[in-house]
């Protein structure tokens, strides 16, 4: 969906922005049943099965008869500006016909939310019944409530705080540096040539370790060797076989590299680094304390060591009224917002999606 | 000190090994006052001031009148085989006169300990009063006790478990991959040309974040901008200024790059990945349960999120008798074994270094 030109917070300008999106269900007559689901860093718009039979990343939450029942709600998922799932991004042609590449401007979560508001306009949705997301999707949902409180009746923020932390910035820096170090990166103008797959793969490894937990990795892999490989054989270290955990991370890296553009990874990582709900709005309390029009649902994963539950608690405390932090209990870590979101079914149903 | 040829565990061979070392104090007549201090991954032999006035990395523990009183004990610190502080390593000339570079063989903690035993022979030390180390130094100390129990009267292992864990292997893999991705790495044969500083810098960033803790980074840096820089200014992400935490990690990376060889970093990282006190010795209990000749002192840092205190507890449980885990209390994380080792003064004095 074309949503026009976008003047960006950090000073850049995109003359023509298209937002890729998917929908499920039917918008009702007074457009009061619309739900926006915001994807995480490398997520797509494919939240759930629907037009495509392909598994969605939140099938447990969205579908016919699910927590967000697509027979009752009209569900929309839009790709972030700068992404690579249908929205204008670095691989899209710039006005001169060549890919934007290194010229693609710095986009923030807030910029994307402003573009998403135009998509809502075009779809005839004045006010969302609810906006939900986890991780970077949670940052987007929160930014919706802060930027357009009158358009956000309900807002669910899972596994994400009010701003990206020093540690999140630090791990992001190492990831972006690894992509830029890849000789194939070519300063960001690699389209038409080989992609910086090795660099993107390293970024994914760093990220993925932090998306899981130490006990899970130890339980699943320990010091096991990968199949027939000999991690301890090899006259030089570069000649040795792999441990199972290394093979697992190679697989995670390969999977991402085959589906994601490295420039989009940098763009969205930088957008997430910029996440700060208070930017230009005063203190955290000043930024959030007045959002009386929106009902909030905050959730954290107990074993999350990237978006610590404490950050969700701080967010909840800054919101108006008394907002509870719901907990997903899993040893998995941050990814629990994907793998174990079903644990929120009862609470989320009661809070946001009561049965008719 | 030349210690001869070394046939290595993983199959490699080093025809002539030199061990760099430093000493403090004087060996007594019956050679009963010798203490070996084992450095961590990027540590040097410069444990404490002495011949050189330069600060040592364990000045709080070693020196005249300190916990390990160099007026009473003869303290030795040897550089790991494969390192870059005086021992034979990848930058050393191979028999053909060119640097070993990519040909330098896979060395384990156990290999280095065997070389260090020859150094002890040459110095006239049959049995160490104590062997101590933290992090990789702890792995080396533990390997001394397991390989040469009759030569290790006392053994202190700080912030290190019985084997490297899946997560430690995983973070190591990303670090080694970043170094190898650097175009200057040239497969490991970069001597005479530019060094792979960017890759080594990324490795250090990943490691350093894990050496500290999320609360410490948040407390020290939060989302502050670096001095006059504008992290939110810049039309493209690559043009923006830095956050203070990014500048801090740039500084940590630059400091390491100026003093450490990338091939040695890979070699010692791989040695640490190979750390498994049980390799070839049966179960953990079979490997450690019989070490009755050695007195152990185990310590963990309460906020360590790379070498979790739980790993120290598992190690202590596998040792003979009832071994307590001493705790360094600091919000700093793993680096607490360096910054706050003074907390162990009383316990370590009582256990290993009672006053005459």
XYZ file of C-alpha atoms in Angstrom:
712
model
C 0.000 0.000 0.000
C 1.543 3.374 -0.986
C 1.412 5.781 1.948
C 3.153 8.808 0.414
C 6.311 10.677 1.324
C 7.866 10.530 4.763
C 9.973 13.199 6.422
C 11.968 11.292 9.001
C 12.809 12.138 12.584
C 16.583 12.019 12.124
C 16.440 14.285 9.073
C 16.115 11.891 6.144
C 13.368 11.885 3.551
C 11.643 9.088 1.660
C 9.678 10.457 -1.312
C 7.441 7.417 -1.789
C 6.816 4.837 0.885
C 5.028 1.535 0.330
C 3.995 -0.587 3.312
C 3.750 -4.326 2.870
C 0.935 -5.804 4.953
C -1.290 -8.824 5.464
C -4.796 -9.045 6.870
C -6.995 -11.741 8.402
C -10.746 -11.633 8.962
C -13.177 -8.890 8.010
C -13.441 -5.294 9.120
C -16.869 -4.716 10.612
C -19.231 -1.898 9.653
C -18.073 0.609 12.267
C -14.435 -0.449 11.924
C -14.276 -1.225 15.622
C -12.777 -4.714 15.405
C -9.354 -3.924 13.941
C -6.232 -5.305 15.606
C -2.693 -4.372 14.620
C 0.097 -6.855 15.218
C 3.620 -5.518 15.111
C 6.484 -7.825 14.147
C 9.866 -8.068 15.862
C 13.303 -7.327 14.383
C 13.430 -10.045 11.754
C 9.736 -10.856 11.754
C 7.564 -10.713 8.659
C 3.934 -9.719 8.186
C 3.047 -13.412 8.231
C 1.705 -13.523 11.761
C -0.612 -16.447 11.118
C -1.861 -18.824 8.483
C -4.492 -17.341 6.218
C -4.190 -16.507 2.540
C -1.007 -18.566 2.754
C -0.920 -21.938 4.495
C 2.623 -21.244 5.619
C 3.008 -21.265 9.410
C 2.852 -17.841 10.998
C 5.052 -16.693 13.857
C 2.095 -16.116 16.205
C -0.264 -18.911 15.080
C -0.845 -19.643 18.759
C -2.309 -16.193 19.238
C -4.014 -15.370 15.944
C -6.454 -17.438 13.881
C -9.983 -18.747 13.784
C -10.962 -19.493 17.393
C -7.595 -18.336 18.733
C -6.976 -15.694 21.413
C -7.324 -13.088 18.704
C -10.166 -14.766 16.847
C -9.989 -13.851 13.178
C -13.648 -14.741 12.854
C -14.397 -11.785 15.100
C -11.455 -9.442 14.601
C -9.874 -7.886 11.541
C -6.163 -8.390 12.044
C -3.528 -6.333 10.231
C 0.240 -6.784 10.203
C 2.474 -4.228 8.494
C 6.155 -4.516 7.674
C 8.395 -1.850 9.249
C 9.600 0.920 6.971
C 13.124 -0.161 6.029
C 12.241 -3.854 6.208
C 12.388 -6.513 3.533
C 8.892 -7.989 3.679
C 7.066 -5.755 1.232
C 7.798 -2.311 2.638
C 10.094 0.288 1.130
C 13.581 -0.610 2.284
C 17.234 -0.407 1.272
C 16.747 -2.949 -1.518
C 13.906 -0.889 -3.046
C 14.672 1.403 -5.962
C 15.477 5.010 -5.055
C 14.149 7.779 -7.355
C 17.163 7.240 -9.629
C 16.120 3.653 -10.219
C 19.044 2.038 -8.369
C 18.559 0.397 -4.995
C 18.753 2.784 -2.048
C 21.545 0.709 -0.480
C 23.855 2.891 1.618
C 21.670 5.941 0.925
C 18.623 4.599 2.748
C 17.907 6.992 5.593
C 17.830 6.407 9.352
C 14.262 5.366 10.255
C 12.938 5.212 13.814
C 10.165 3.167 15.364
C 8.186 6.398 15.545
C 8.692 7.089 11.840
C 7.333 3.666 10.982
C 4.341 4.118 13.270
C 3.504 7.371 11.460
C 3.591 5.496 8.150
C 1.473 2.712 9.647
C -1.105 5.307 10.688
C -1.518 6.238 7.039
C -2.074 2.570 6.243
C -4.776 2.527 8.923
C -6.355 5.605 7.307
C -6.363 3.881 3.927
C -7.958 0.777 5.416
C -10.628 2.899 7.091
C -9.440 2.220 10.607
C -9.684 5.273 12.807
C -9.010 3.514 16.077
C -7.459 0.118 16.732
C -9.293 -2.177 19.076
C -5.774 -3.230 20.053
C -2.153 -2.934 18.974
C 0.121 -5.779 20.096
C 3.731 -6.730 19.716
C 6.707 -8.430 21.336
C 10.365 -7.361 21.415
C 10.766 -4.686 18.693
C 7.056 -5.257 17.984
C 6.411 -4.240 21.573
C 8.378 -1.030 21.027
C 6.216 -0.333 17.981
C 2.993 -1.030 19.877
C 4.083 1.272 22.707
C 4.999 4.002 20.227
C 1.509 3.702 18.736
C -0.037 4.412 22.124
C 2.305 7.346 22.789
C 2.017 8.910 19.325
C -1.663 8.217 18.655
C -3.332 7.621 22.021
C -6.767 8.404 20.566
C -6.268 5.727 17.920
C -4.996 3.021 20.293
C -7.762 1.673 22.514
C -5.642 -1.170 23.847
C -1.918 -1.781 23.721
C 0.028 -4.956 24.545
C 3.786 -4.741 25.002
C 5.572 -8.043 25.479
C 9.248 -8.582 26.303
C 10.158 -4.956 25.741
C 10.787 -1.914 27.901
C 10.293 1.835 27.500
C 13.667 2.333 25.820
C 16.544 0.268 24.501
C 19.149 -0.202 27.202
C 22.916 0.287 27.209
C 23.431 -3.452 26.883
C 20.985 -3.772 23.991
C 22.803 -0.903 22.266
C 26.133 -2.615 22.942
C 25.137 -5.962 21.453
C 23.563 -4.144 18.487
C 26.804 -2.292 17.828
C 28.797 -5.539 17.606
C 26.205 -6.995 15.222
C 26.154 -4.010 12.894
C 29.964 -3.873 12.931
C 30.149 -7.548 11.897
C 27.894 -6.918 8.885
C 29.863 -3.849 7.849
C 33.136 -5.801 8.161
C 32.009 -8.349 5.573
C 33.971 -7.625 2.361
C 30.764 -8.290 0.416
C 28.978 -5.489 2.258
C 30.609 -2.903 -0.020
C 29.535 -0.022 2.181
C 25.915 -1.144 1.810
C 25.819 -1.122 -1.981
C 26.075 -4.843 -2.587
C 22.918 -5.385 -4.620
C 23.748 -7.131 -7.869
C 26.774 -8.759 -6.223
C 27.203 -11.326 -3.476
C 25.427 -10.441 -0.240
C 27.307 -10.013 3.066
C 26.063 -13.358 4.317
C 28.947 -14.122 6.649
C 28.584 -10.809 8.451
C 24.824 -11.116 8.744
C 25.330 -14.668 9.987
C 27.615 -13.476 12.794
C 25.088 -10.799 13.750
C 22.396 -13.455 13.935
C 24.555 -15.727 16.085
C 25.149 -12.952 18.632
C 21.450 -12.094 18.630
C 20.223 -15.656 18.783
C 22.357 -16.599 21.788
C 20.755 -13.660 23.598
C 17.275 -14.686 22.431
C 17.732 -17.980 24.244
C 19.191 -18.763 27.671
C 22.310 -20.358 29.065
C 20.414 -23.222 30.753
C 18.539 -24.026 27.537
C 21.712 -24.150 25.445
C 23.399 -26.280 28.097
C 20.445 -28.658 28.340
C 20.060 -29.050 24.581
C 23.684 -29.121 23.509
C 26.177 -29.098 26.369
C 29.558 -30.015 24.925
C 28.186 -32.577 22.443
C 29.866 -32.908 19.091
C 27.818 -32.358 15.946
C 26.926 -35.759 14.438
C 30.074 -37.301 12.959
C 32.253 -34.247 13.528
C 35.286 -34.119 15.833
C 35.481 -30.798 17.664
C 38.693 -31.956 19.180
C 40.231 -33.335 16.006
C 42.213 -31.082 13.699
C 45.859 -30.157 13.715
C 44.895 -26.457 13.589
C 41.799 -24.937 15.189
C 40.347 -24.001 11.790
C 40.406 -27.674 10.804
C 38.430 -29.012 13.733
C 34.848 -30.278 13.638
C 31.986 -28.468 15.294
C 30.239 -28.752 18.603
C 26.485 -29.261 18.292
C 25.807 -25.763 19.588
C 27.999 -24.343 16.825
C 26.128 -26.322 14.197
C 22.839 -25.102 15.683
C 23.963 -21.488 15.402
C 25.279 -22.067 11.881
C 21.796 -23.290 11.019
C 20.136 -20.267 12.630
C 22.504 -17.989 10.712
C 21.887 -19.743 7.391
C 18.121 -19.624 7.891
C 18.167 -15.877 8.483
C 20.606 -15.127 5.681
C 18.348 -16.933 3.220
C 15.361 -14.759 4.100
C 16.636 -11.380 5.255
C 18.462 -8.450 3.711
C 21.579 -7.283 5.587
C 20.848 -3.591 5.042
C 17.343 -4.065 6.449
C 18.894 -5.847 9.417
C 21.082 -2.808 10.087
C 18.197 -0.366 9.501
C 15.818 -2.120 11.867
C 18.539 -2.761 14.449
C 19.293 0.959 14.412
C 15.583 1.749 14.681
C 15.403 -0.488 17.728
C 18.512 1.110 19.237
C 16.754 4.471 18.828
C 13.710 3.173 20.725
C 13.058 5.607 23.559
C 9.462 6.392 24.305
C 10.554 9.550 26.168
C 12.458 11.146 23.298
C 11.135 14.688 22.992
C 8.380 13.986 25.516
C 10.045 14.814 28.847
C 10.447 12.255 31.615
C 9.178 8.692 31.388
C 6.256 9.637 33.611
C 5.487 12.683 31.471
C 5.655 10.535 28.344
C 3.403 7.732 29.551
C 1.581 8.912 32.658
C -1.091 10.742 30.711
C -2.096 7.915 28.379
C -5.461 7.413 30.062
C -7.275 6.650 26.808
C -5.359 3.421 26.286
C -5.636 0.193 28.212
C -2.266 -1.534 28.602
C -1.245 -5.166 28.832
C 2.407 -5.691 29.766
C 4.115 -9.074 29.696
C 7.663 -10.284 30.314
C 9.466 -13.609 29.950
C 10.917 -14.694 33.283
C 14.174 -16.043 31.795
C 14.677 -13.173 29.321
C 18.278 -11.931 29.605
C 18.069 -9.357 26.816
C 14.790 -7.623 27.713
C 14.843 -8.249 31.442
C 11.494 -8.464 33.285
C 12.703 -5.526 35.393
C 12.462 -3.339 32.292
C 8.832 -4.378 31.827
C 8.183 -3.556 35.474
C 9.646 -0.076 35.039
C 7.454 0.445 31.985
C 4.343 -0.722 33.826
C 5.068 1.607 36.732
C 5.257 4.629 34.446
C 1.857 3.907 32.902
C -1.307 5.431 34.334
C -3.172 3.450 36.966
C -2.013 0.135 38.279
C -0.698 -2.011 35.436
C 0.240 -5.602 36.150
C 3.193 -7.330 34.497
C 2.112 -10.730 33.205
C 4.813 -13.366 33.130
C 5.563 -16.020 30.557
C 7.345 -18.798 32.415
C 9.869 -20.686 30.356
C 13.569 -21.531 30.563
C 13.940 -20.510 26.898
C 14.698 -16.822 27.330
C 13.521 -13.890 25.210
C 12.108 -16.112 22.443
C 9.479 -17.178 24.965
C 7.309 -14.324 23.630
C 7.063 -16.426 20.441
C 7.270 -20.004 21.707
C 5.092 -19.662 24.816
C 2.740 -16.809 24.061
C -0.155 -19.246 24.582
C 0.448 -18.823 28.309
C -1.085 -15.367 27.998
C -4.304 -16.687 26.428
C -6.563 -16.410 29.463
C -5.262 -13.067 30.682
C -5.193 -11.491 27.253
C -8.653 -12.802 26.412
C -10.070 -11.391 29.614
C -8.290 -8.048 29.221
C -8.625 -7.308 25.523
C -10.758 -9.907 23.750
C -13.656 -10.964 25.999
C -15.999 -13.473 24.440
C -19.168 -11.870 23.107
C 62.684 -20.261 28.896
C 63.037 -23.034 26.257
C 61.108 -26.119 27.331
C 61.718 -28.371 24.318
C 59.384 -29.963 21.808
C 55.709 -30.500 22.484
C 53.494 -33.209 21.027
C 49.992 -31.788 21.321
C 46.745 -33.437 22.387
C 44.888 -32.708 19.148
C 47.709 -34.084 17.013
C 49.907 -31.071 16.301
C 53.609 -30.759 17.082
C 55.740 -27.825 18.162
C 59.459 -28.622 17.746
C 60.735 -25.874 20.059
C 58.628 -24.196 22.690
C 59.668 -21.150 24.666
C 57.616 -20.036 27.671
C 57.614 -16.368 28.615
C 57.406 -15.887 32.370
C 57.907 -13.422 35.208
C 58.819 -14.055 38.833
C 58.548 -12.165 42.102
C 60.316 -12.904 45.373
C 62.880 -15.608 46.092
C 62.624 -19.376 45.965
C 63.542 -20.794 49.359
C 66.080 -23.557 49.986
C 63.655 -26.480 49.843
C 61.628 -24.889 47.024
C 58.497 -25.090 49.132
C 57.322 -21.480 48.719
C 56.583 -21.405 44.988
C 53.209 -20.107 43.770
C 52.036 -20.255 40.166
C 49.581 -17.655 38.902
C 47.770 -18.454 35.683
C 46.546 -15.613 33.475
C 43.154 -15.376 31.759
C 42.393 -15.235 28.026
C 44.054 -11.927 27.212
C 46.118 -11.634 30.362
C 49.879 -11.271 30.384
C 52.532 -12.585 32.752
C 52.524 -9.177 34.445
C 50.474 -10.190 37.467
C 51.966 -7.524 39.729
C 54.495 -4.743 39.902
C 58.048 -5.907 40.394
C 60.916 -5.706 37.952
C 58.600 -3.363 36.062
C 56.687 -0.587 37.809
C 53.798 -1.084 35.411
C 50.544 -1.972 37.178
C 49.834 -5.693 37.269
C 46.415 -7.264 36.784
C 46.368 -8.806 40.269
C 48.268 -6.151 42.255
C 45.576 -6.493 44.912
C 46.530 -10.113 45.441
C 50.280 -10.286 44.809
C 53.076 -8.095 46.154
C 55.054 -7.281 49.269
C 52.655 -7.658 52.200
C 49.749 -8.637 49.939
C 47.613 -11.787 50.208
C 50.335 -13.617 48.347
C 53.251 -11.915 50.034
C 56.189 -11.788 47.655
C 58.499 -11.352 50.647
C 57.541 -14.881 51.691
C 56.532 -16.583 48.455
C 58.252 -17.058 45.120
C 55.594 -16.228 42.569
C 55.761 -17.360 38.940
C 53.497 -16.416 36.021
C 53.897 -18.114 32.648
C 52.346 -17.128 29.355
C 50.137 -19.795 27.728
C 51.620 -21.683 24.804
C 50.126 -19.929 21.761
C 49.999 -16.563 23.522
C 51.697 -13.295 22.648
C 53.445 -12.396 25.898
C 56.762 -14.125 25.418
C 55.682 -17.708 24.735
C 55.878 -19.486 21.407
C 52.789 -18.458 19.469
C 51.469 -17.891 15.952
C 53.635 -14.796 15.497
C 56.788 -16.754 16.382
C 58.998 -18.078 13.596
C 58.295 -21.642 12.491
C 61.263 -23.865 11.592
C 61.244 -22.373 8.083
C 61.847 -18.910 9.544
C 58.422 -17.474 8.612
C 55.791 -16.844 11.268
C 53.656 -19.862 12.114
C 50.484 -17.925 11.276
C 47.751 -20.246 10.005
C 49.973 -23.275 10.581
C 50.150 -22.865 14.347
C 48.621 -25.996 15.845
C 45.597 -26.446 18.110
C 46.833 -26.165 21.712
C 44.773 -27.112 24.755
C 44.891 -25.941 28.337
C 46.335 -29.341 29.177
C 49.097 -28.973 26.567
C 50.131 -25.647 28.076
C 50.120 -27.095 31.582
C 52.499 -29.829 30.432
C 54.821 -27.162 29.040
C 54.504 -25.180 32.266
C 55.536 -28.285 34.225
C 58.820 -28.262 32.317
C 59.287 -24.627 33.276
C 58.730 -25.653 36.901
C 61.369 -28.379 36.475
C 63.843 -25.841 35.095
C 63.160 -23.478 37.992
C 63.708 -26.303 40.479
C 60.093 -26.418 41.620
C 58.910 -29.938 42.226
C 55.658 -29.047 43.923
C 53.762 -25.744 43.923
C 52.664 -24.408 47.275
C 49.671 -23.183 45.277
C 48.449 -22.703 41.727
C 45.829 -19.969 41.256
C 43.872 -18.472 38.406
C 40.599 -16.893 37.364
C 38.526 -17.418 34.210
C 40.818 -19.226 31.728
C 43.478 -18.984 34.439
C 41.126 -20.991 36.631
C 40.853 -23.650 33.946
C 44.643 -23.797 33.821
C 44.939 -24.063 37.604
C 42.353 -26.857 37.682
C 44.154 -28.689 34.898
C 47.376 -28.493 36.927
C 45.652 -30.256 39.817
C 44.156 -32.922 37.555
C 47.305 -33.542 35.480
C 49.915 -33.204 38.245
C 48.127 -33.725 41.558
C 51.412 -34.584 43.308
C 52.858 -31.259 42.159
C 49.873 -29.107 43.160
C 49.548 -28.789 46.919
C 46.845 -26.127 46.691
C 44.670 -25.008 43.797
C 42.444 -21.932 43.550
C 39.895 -21.743 40.739
C 38.002 -18.469 40.435
C 35.111 -17.685 38.093
C 35.521 -20.886 36.116
C 33.819 -24.279 35.983
C 34.950 -27.803 35.204
C 34.370 -27.407 31.460
C 33.447 -24.697 28.984
C 29.689 -24.608 28.512
C 27.519 -24.562 25.400
C 26.977 -20.830 25.763
C 30.671 -20.113 26.235
C 31.364 -22.154 23.098
C 28.643 -20.238 21.246
C 29.971 -16.781 22.106
C 33.501 -17.958 21.272
C 32.357 -19.128 17.845
C 30.934 -15.689 16.981
C 34.160 -14.029 18.121
C 36.442 -16.283 16.122
C 34.189 -15.911 13.066
C 34.409 -12.103 13.306
C 38.219 -12.221 13.298
C 38.287 -14.623 10.383
C 35.873 -12.402 8.438
C 38.244 -9.436 8.591
C 39.754 -9.034 5.093
C 43.103 -8.317 6.754
C 43.066 -11.724 8.450
C 44.272 -13.368 5.239
C 43.553 -16.837 6.545
C 45.818 -16.161 9.535
C 48.894 -15.203 7.530
C 48.728 -11.437 7.962
C 52.147 -10.832 9.517
C 54.007 -8.191 7.554
C 50.695 -6.666 6.452
C 47.892 -4.877 8.277
C 46.481 -6.804 11.221
C 42.789 -7.834 11.425
C 42.084 -5.126 13.974
C 38.425 -4.604 13.138
C 37.645 -8.299 13.523
C 39.573 -8.590 16.781
C 37.809 -5.442 17.981
C 34.394 -7.005 17.380
C 35.482 -10.155 19.211
C 36.563 -8.024 22.151
C 33.261 -6.124 22.181
C 31.267 -9.368 22.382
C 33.556 -10.689 25.099
C 33.685 -7.479 27.093
C 29.909 -7.093 27.282
C 29.807 -10.578 28.771
C 32.643 -9.761 31.170
C 30.494 -7.011 32.660
C 26.789 -6.984 33.576
C 23.619 -5.391 32.271
C 23.022 -3.350 35.451
C 26.574 -1.996 35.411
C 26.351 -0.895 31.766
C 22.956 0.681 32.420
C 24.190 2.480 35.532
C 27.366 3.777 33.899
C 26.062 4.611 30.441
C 22.336 4.190 30.007
C 21.368 5.900 26.755
C 23.807 8.803 27.174
C 25.442 10.228 24.106
C 29.220 10.254 23.876
C 30.494 13.769 24.664
C 29.621 16.046 21.745
C 28.288 13.281 19.524
C 24.682 12.974 18.322
C 23.555 9.328 18.298
C 20.292 10.479 16.869
C 21.757 12.823 14.264
C 22.719 11.543 10.840
C 20.689 11.141 7.709
C 21.826 7.508 7.446
C 22.596 5.222 10.397
C 26.272 5.020 9.454
C 26.545 8.800 9.817
C 25.186 9.059 13.341
C 27.191 9.817 16.469
C 27.808 7.249 19.178
C 26.177 6.415 22.438
C 28.551 6.501 25.399
C 28.389 2.709 25.725
C 29.496 2.372 22.099
C 32.425 4.694 22.673
C 33.341 2.698 25.781
C 33.395 -0.541 23.794
C 35.347 1.123 20.969
C 37.913 2.049 23.605
C 38.012 -1.499 25.016
C 38.456 -2.844 21.491
C 41.240 -0.379 20.631
C 43.069 -1.131 23.856
C 43.070 -4.864 23.169
C 43.959 -4.516 19.506
C 47.025 -2.450 20.439
C 48.385 -5.159 22.727
C 47.156 -8.519 21.473
C 47.704 -10.678 18.418
C 44.528 -11.862 16.641
C 45.893 -15.341 15.957
C 46.772 -15.732 19.636
C 43.245 -14.601 20.488
C 41.841 -17.380 18.313
C 44.329 -19.941 19.658
C 43.622 -19.214 23.316
C 39.867 -18.910 22.711
C 39.949 -22.352 21.115
C 42.035 -23.677 24.018
C 39.406 -22.359 26.407
C 36.582 -23.861 24.326
C 38.408 -27.200 24.623
C 38.516 -26.868 28.432
C 36.970 -30.017 29.863
C 38.615 -31.444 32.930
C 36.900 -34.793 32.251
C 38.275 -35.322 28.761
C 39.797 -38.793 28.725
C 39.295 -39.163 32.480
C 35.782 -40.590 32.758
C 32.998 -38.816 34.614
C 33.435 -35.516 36.412
C 33.548 -37.393 39.720
C 36.112 -39.862 38.363
C 38.196 -36.959 37.090
C 38.181 -34.906 40.268
C 36.946 -37.080 43.111
C 40.330 -38.689 43.677
C 42.369 -35.500 43.963
C 42.950 -35.924 47.683
C 46.504 -34.586 47.549
C 45.364 -31.103 46.600
C 43.542 -28.571 48.712
C 41.024 -26.567 46.690
C 39.748 -23.013 46.956
C 36.783 -22.255 44.688
C 35.364 -18.780 44.155
C 32.615 -17.321 41.977
C 31.399 -13.798 41.218
C 27.749 -13.443 42.170
C 26.815 -11.327 39.104
C 28.880 -13.353 36.616
C 26.720 -14.140 33.570
C 29.399 -15.903 31.548
C 30.848 -18.220 34.191
C 27.772 -18.599 36.344
C 28.248 -19.307 40.085
C 26.260 -22.500 39.499
C 29.165 -23.817 37.427
C 31.528 -23.186 40.332
C 29.115 -25.033 42.636
C 29.075 -28.050 40.312
C 32.868 -28.023 40.261
C 33.074 -27.807 44.059
C 30.647 -30.705 44.444
C 32.762 -32.959 42.256
C 35.905 -32.331 44.317
C 36.836 -34.600 47.225
C 35.568 -33.626 50.666
C 33.377 -30.639 51.309
C 34.581 -27.679 49.285
C 32.983 -24.311 49.864
C 32.324 -21.821 47.054
C 33.540 -18.383 48.107
C 31.643 -15.488 46.595
C 32.897 -12.178 45.285
C 29.988 -9.767 45.606
C 29.886 -7.065 42.964
C 27.429 -5.835 40.357
C 30.264 -5.810 37.782
C 29.970 -9.345 36.458
C 32.753 -11.754 35.480
C 35.492 -9.095 35.678
C 34.889 -9.094 39.426
C 37.624 -11.759 39.690
C 40.014 -8.951 38.695
C 38.392 -5.820 40.147
C 37.249 -7.262 43.483
C 39.639 -10.110 44.199
C 40.602 -8.295 47.423
C 37.326 -9.600 48.868
C 38.955 -13.030 49.018
C 41.921 -11.784 51.050
C 40.858 -13.136 54.451
C 39.557 -16.485 53.203
C 42.477 -17.085 50.880
C 45.008 -16.073 53.522
C 43.472 -18.458 56.018
C 43.193 -21.317 53.534
C 46.444 -21.090 51.579
C 48.748 -18.437 52.995
C 48.545 -18.421 56.803
C 50.828 -15.946 58.471
C 53.975 -17.522 59.868
